[in-house]
Amino acid sequence: MNIDSGLDRIGMTKEEVLMCIGYPSHLGIKDHTMQYTREYILEKDEWYYMKSRRGRIILIFGEGKLARIVN
């Protein structure tokens, strides 16, 4: 995943984000996505990606499009 290089831009759809960096690892702090369907994940507006053991990036969507990236 390379947020800094512009793979994830504000305004991208959830499908575009999935194509660029794949599924999120979590939908919340302890909510692993392995147990959910694609449709359920696409309904959620906060996707967590793990950068390292202690770091994460949160992608926040609004109206189906990427609205904010939180490091």
XYZ file of C-alpha atoms in Angstrom:
71
model
C 0.000 0.000 0.000
C 1.389 3.375 -0.919
C -0.930 6.161 0.156
C 1.809 8.801 -0.166
C 2.422 8.106 -3.860
C -1.151 8.995 -4.744
C -2.669 5.555 -5.218
C -5.485 6.655 -2.949
C -6.919 9.997 -3.851
C -9.789 11.843 -2.304
C -12.871 11.168 -4.394
C -11.983 7.592 -5.380
C -14.816 5.094 -5.114
C -14.614 2.124 -2.763
C -14.184 -0.180 -5.775
C -11.229 1.897 -7.020
C -9.586 1.729 -3.588
C -10.065 -2.060 -3.522
C -8.380 -2.340 -6.923
C -5.428 -0.182 -5.812
C -4.656 -1.533 -2.352
C -7.012 -4.419 -1.666
C -9.337 -5.120 1.204
C -8.895 -3.396 4.559
C -7.543 -5.485 7.412
C -10.114 -4.101 9.858
C -13.382 -2.205 9.936
C -12.676 -1.087 13.494
C -9.958 -1.594 16.088
C -10.795 -5.275 16.672
C -13.141 -5.961 13.787
C -11.138 -8.164 11.365
C -12.584 -8.199 7.861
C -11.870 -11.882 7.231
C -15.236 -12.777 8.723
C -17.294 -10.494 6.455
C -18.561 -10.572 2.894
C -17.490 -8.131 0.206
C -20.951 -6.544 0.276
C -20.762 -5.928 4.035
C -17.306 -4.337 3.736
C -18.484 -2.067 0.921
C -21.310 -0.803 3.167
C -18.876 0.444 5.827
C -17.394 3.942 5.730
C -14.217 3.450 7.795
C -11.563 1.087 6.521
C -8.386 0.371 8.510
C -5.137 -0.695 6.860
C -2.132 -1.721 8.925
C 1.089 0.124 7.971
C 3.242 -1.587 10.544
C 2.824 -3.366 13.826
C 1.893 -0.142 15.603
C 0.749 2.090 12.790
C -2.374 2.216 10.730
C -4.067 4.269 8.069
C -7.792 4.880 8.182
C -9.708 5.617 5.007
C -12.985 7.407 5.620
C -15.668 7.374 2.953
C -18.682 9.602 2.472
C -21.396 8.888 -0.076
C -19.352 5.992 -1.445
C -16.230 8.049 -2.167
C -12.985 8.510 -0.286
C -13.399 11.637 1.825
C -10.418 11.563 4.184
C -7.199 9.702 4.969
C -6.064 9.569 8.595
C -2.487 8.511 9.426
